[in-house]
Amino acid sequence: MGFTDPIGWIFASLALVLLYLFLRPQRQPARIVPAVFLWPQLPPPRRRRWDPLLLLQLLALLALVAALAGPYVERPAPSLPQRHVLVLDRTASMQARYGAGTRFEAAKAEADRYVSSLKPGDQVALVSVAEQAELLVPFSNDLEGVRRSLAALKPYDSGGRLAQALSLAHSLVQAAEPRGQVAVFSDFADADLPAALIAHAQLFPVGVGDDNVGIEGLEITQPRWQTGARPELALRVRNFGSTAKHGLLLLEREGQPLLQKGFTLEAGQTETVVQPLVGAGVVSARLLVPDLLAADNEASVYVPETDSLRVCLVSPQLDRWPELQLLSTAARNLRFDTRGCATGGGEADVYLFHRVRPPEDFPHPALVVDPPARVAGQSGRSFREVKLVAWDARHPIFAGWTPAFPMPLTRVRAIEVSGNAAPLLWGKAGDELVTVAWTSEAPGRQVWWAFDPVREPLLTSEGFPLAVFLLQSLAWLKPAEPAASVWPVGQAWPLAVGSPAVVRLPNGEEHPLPSGTESFVPHWRGHYEFHGPKGTASVHVAAADPREGDIAPKLRAASAPSTGPSVLAATERVPWGKAVLTAALVLLLFEAWIASRLASGVTR
């Protein structure tokens, strides 16, 4: 029982006034007599008795004051349907072994029991933890349908953001009427989980232990110009657990063994393995090690064929370029062509114009070397013995090296370049600053040199930086295709086949993508195929998310796990003010009736 306005009880002090009026002594009236002995001796005053009328008056007063304070009683409200938001973790760490199955299977079983214990009419929403939180099932009172959706779910090979999923769940609960309950089913391996998000949620943790060794990284490197260089695979293996582990690493290309190597890793240790590769194809890595999580024990990458860079040489003096053949022999994947390519039809990757100007608005990548003046007979100034003094170090041509020429350039001419060309290299002729090279991006990539490399010792030790400058310019004009086609799991892949499209998953299932879809997020490693109105495309998703290797649960001890759905106790207030006021009026009427009867001398 409670009172809506308990300050009204201050009027109960009026009971003291009633008691004072009743208990105060009564004074005897004074009388004048001729002699005292004629006045009979008065009996002693009688002891005052409690008057039943006073008791009725006090009870009536207390009832009036209680009615003024607004009395009420609380009782359980009629049972109403409740709303529940289930947050299910589908990240790669949920594939870790737990009991007779996996953490994900245990989490689904807990969620199924949770839904089974709900009352008819309750509504359930299902949120999935992934790279982006997913609302799989909006609020629905079809509990059997929710259970079927739960049973069909599979864990991802990607990571996820549990905090984002919890934020989505809380927003759904706050928008619900009546307010609902959030239940989280996870291994809580996410270290960046704010405590405020789980403070008002029911937690159902699954999984124990940190025993895991996984492939943390898989990279392919392939030097473009290094003689005899082969692609190299760099593999990083890490022990995420707290005890030393022993295992075996297997590398294969298209089913053919490349490497078998045993390893021992201490707790937290990382080891990098570098392996040269020969030929194209799918290279797979596999760890044979007893641990809890098998998803990160395998990884693969597709290594495509690498084509030579085809350079079309357009020059009136082809006989002066014998060093180019030597350079193409020394440099890997470089081929110069001097016949049948001068028309600029696009059959070459890069065009090298020597003492020839390219056509206006030439759309193909071009290296323009010592071009003539636009108007015949109007040559620009020439500078002798030009020393290089500055360059645009931010440009990709100078990535990873410094153009430290040990000797000055023999001759540099002032040339006319396109208006959108940007200076790249500067030199000094005496005290005068001279621009030596430019780059432009439109209509096609171009590099302009104001000097003639034929006049320089291109393949000598002194001219080696000049040869590097030539190769780097060609590499920027036509960037190499990636040495390996790798796409990280869980990241959006841009869809270039148009929409609507159909995707074939690694397990062979086909799913239509809605019209207007611009990207697709692969959640499992393997080969994906896309078919759309603009053609067919494929992507090889290489490995599980390395962020999921640390599988140790990180749920704080203060966050107690739950055992079942909590019942949101609903109560309602029943006001008793009118009833108490009626009782007060009845008491007053009864007291008045007794008083009138006593006054008339009638007793009962």
Coordinates of C-alpha atoms in Angstrom, one line a residue, residues 32 49 53 111 118 136 160 201 223 262 285-286 295 312 408 424-425 436 520:
I32 CA -22.6 32.4 47.1
R49 CA -13.7 7.9 31.2
L53 CA -17.8 9.5 20.7
A111 CA 18.4 -19.1 -28.2
L118 CA 8.1 -17.4 -24.3
L136 CA 17.3 -10.9 -39.9
G160 CA 31.9 -8.6 -36.6
A201 CA 20.8 -7.0 -21.4
P223 CA 59.1 -7.7 -58.2
G262 CA 57.0 -28.3 -38.6
A285 CA 48.1 -23.1 -46.9
R286 CA 47.0 -25.5 -44.1
A295 CA 38.5 -21.9 -39.5
C312 CA 56.0 0.3 -78.7
P408 CA 74.9 15.8 -64.9
L424 CA 58.3 16.1 -61.9
L425 CA 62.1 16.7 -62.0
V436 CA 63.7 18.2 -66.7
F520 CA 28.3 -7.7 -52.2

